[in-house]
Short mmCIF file of C-alpha atoms in Angstrom, two decimals:
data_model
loop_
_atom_site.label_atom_id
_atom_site.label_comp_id
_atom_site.label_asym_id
_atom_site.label_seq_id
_atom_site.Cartn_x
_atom_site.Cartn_y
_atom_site.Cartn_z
CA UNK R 479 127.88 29.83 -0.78
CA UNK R 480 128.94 31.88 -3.54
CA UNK R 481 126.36 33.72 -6.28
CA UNK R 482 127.35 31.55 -9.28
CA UNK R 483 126.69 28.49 -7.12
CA UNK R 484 122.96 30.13 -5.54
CA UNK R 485 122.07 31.08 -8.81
CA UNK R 486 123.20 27.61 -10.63
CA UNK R 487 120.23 26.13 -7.71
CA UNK R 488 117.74 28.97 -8.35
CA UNK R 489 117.86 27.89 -12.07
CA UNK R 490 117.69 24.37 -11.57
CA UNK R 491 114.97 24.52 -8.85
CA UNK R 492 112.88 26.41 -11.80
CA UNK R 493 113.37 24.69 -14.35
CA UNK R 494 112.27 21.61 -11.72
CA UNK R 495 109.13 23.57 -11.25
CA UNK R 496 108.75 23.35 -15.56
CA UNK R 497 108.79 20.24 -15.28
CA UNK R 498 105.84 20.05 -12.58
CA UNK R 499 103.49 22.66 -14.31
CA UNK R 500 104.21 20.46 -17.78
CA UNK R 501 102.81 17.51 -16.15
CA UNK R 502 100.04 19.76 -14.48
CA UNK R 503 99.19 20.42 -17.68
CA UNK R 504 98.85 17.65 -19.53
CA UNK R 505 97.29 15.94 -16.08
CA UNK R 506 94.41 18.93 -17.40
CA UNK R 507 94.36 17.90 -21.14
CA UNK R 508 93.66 14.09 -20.06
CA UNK R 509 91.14 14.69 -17.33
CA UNK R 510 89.27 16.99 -20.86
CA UNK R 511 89.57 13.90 -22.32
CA UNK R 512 87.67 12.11 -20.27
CA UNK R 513 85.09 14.81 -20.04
CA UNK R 514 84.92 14.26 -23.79
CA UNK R 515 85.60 11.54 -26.11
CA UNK R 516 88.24 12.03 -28.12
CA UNK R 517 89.59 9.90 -31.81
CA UNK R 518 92.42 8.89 -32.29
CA UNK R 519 93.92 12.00 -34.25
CA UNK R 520 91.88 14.40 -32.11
CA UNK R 521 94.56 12.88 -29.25
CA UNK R 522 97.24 13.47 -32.11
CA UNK R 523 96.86 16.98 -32.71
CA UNK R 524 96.66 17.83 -28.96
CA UNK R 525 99.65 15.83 -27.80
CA UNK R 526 101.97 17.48 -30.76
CA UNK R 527 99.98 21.31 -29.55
CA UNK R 528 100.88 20.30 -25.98
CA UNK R 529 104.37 19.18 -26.73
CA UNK R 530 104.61 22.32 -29.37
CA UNK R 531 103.86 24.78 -26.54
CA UNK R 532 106.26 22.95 -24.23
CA UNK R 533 109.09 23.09 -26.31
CA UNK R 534 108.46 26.81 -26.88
CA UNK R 535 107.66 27.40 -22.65
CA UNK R 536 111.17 25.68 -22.19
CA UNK R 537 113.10 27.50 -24.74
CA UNK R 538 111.90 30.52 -23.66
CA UNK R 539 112.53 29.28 -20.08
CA UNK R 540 116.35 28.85 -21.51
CA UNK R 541 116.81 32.21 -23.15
CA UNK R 542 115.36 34.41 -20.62
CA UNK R 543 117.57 32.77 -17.68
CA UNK R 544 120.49 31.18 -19.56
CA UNK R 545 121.05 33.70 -22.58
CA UNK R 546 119.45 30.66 -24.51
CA UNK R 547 122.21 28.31 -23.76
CA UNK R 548 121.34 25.00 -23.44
CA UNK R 549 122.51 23.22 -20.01
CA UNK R 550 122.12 19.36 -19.96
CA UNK R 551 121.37 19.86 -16.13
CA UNK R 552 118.25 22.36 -16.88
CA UNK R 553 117.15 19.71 -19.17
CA UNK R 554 117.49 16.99 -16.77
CA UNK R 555 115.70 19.15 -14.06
CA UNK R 556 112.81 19.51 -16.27
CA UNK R 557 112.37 15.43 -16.60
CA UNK R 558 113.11 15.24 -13.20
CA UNK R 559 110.26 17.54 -12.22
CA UNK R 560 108.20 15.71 -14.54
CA UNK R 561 108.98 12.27 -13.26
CA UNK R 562 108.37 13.15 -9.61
CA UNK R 563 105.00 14.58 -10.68
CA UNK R 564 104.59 11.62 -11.92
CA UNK R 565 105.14 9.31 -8.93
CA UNK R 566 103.72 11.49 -6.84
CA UNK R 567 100.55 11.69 -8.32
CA UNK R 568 100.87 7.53 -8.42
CA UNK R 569 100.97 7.42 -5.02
CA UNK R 570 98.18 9.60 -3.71
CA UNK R 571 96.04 7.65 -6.02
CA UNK R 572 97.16 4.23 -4.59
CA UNK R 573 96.35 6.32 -1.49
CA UNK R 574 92.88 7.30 -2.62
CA UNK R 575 92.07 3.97 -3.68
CA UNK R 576 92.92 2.50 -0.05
CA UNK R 577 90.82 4.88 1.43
CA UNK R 578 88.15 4.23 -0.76
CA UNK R 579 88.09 0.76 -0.02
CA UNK R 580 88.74 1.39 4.10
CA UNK R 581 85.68 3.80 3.88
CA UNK R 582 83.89 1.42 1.73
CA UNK R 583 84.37 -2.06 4.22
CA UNK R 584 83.84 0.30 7.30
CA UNK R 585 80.05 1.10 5.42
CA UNK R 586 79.09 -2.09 4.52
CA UNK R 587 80.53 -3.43 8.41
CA UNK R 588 77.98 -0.59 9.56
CA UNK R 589 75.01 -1.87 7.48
CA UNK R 590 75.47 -5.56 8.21
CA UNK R 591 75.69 -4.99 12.01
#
């Protein structure tokens, strides 16, 4: 595999990895929203902060390890990070909520026997 190619994987692999930690993240701001309530432009002003310091995290991403050129595949590794986060994060809680219901029928099986 030649070093153009390796290094064309290692940046899209990181920029992947953006994409993850952005949803990480925001996963963070929205459990603090639960935590406390929130209005409407409260929610606002974080989401264009959030987005703000995204936007800066992936230019800087860009320039430091792409002499700040922009490559539609970096950008599409980002979302793609993002997305997976996204589904994965679905799917363990579909997973919790099974287990949570297998645990819960197992306990009341136990108290009615």
């Amino acid at each position: 595999m030649s070093e153009g190619i390796l290094f064309e994987l290692q940046f899209f692999f990181r920029a992947f990895l953006w994409g993850v930690f952005m949803m990480i993240l925001y996963d963070l701001i929205r459990i603090f929203r639960r935590l406390i309530r929130h209005g409407t432009i409260a929610i606002a002003v974080e989401d264009i902060l959030y987005w703000l310091v995204c936007g800066v995290l992936i230019f800087r991403m860009l320039y430091l390890e792409n002499s700040g050129a922009i490559r539609g595949f970096a950008i599409a590794a980002v979302v793609l990070g993002m997305l997976l986060y996204l589904q994965f994060t679905k799917l363990l809680n579909k997973l919790r909520k099974k287990l949570h219901s297998s645990v819960k029928r197992f306990i009341l099986y136990l108290k009615s026997s």
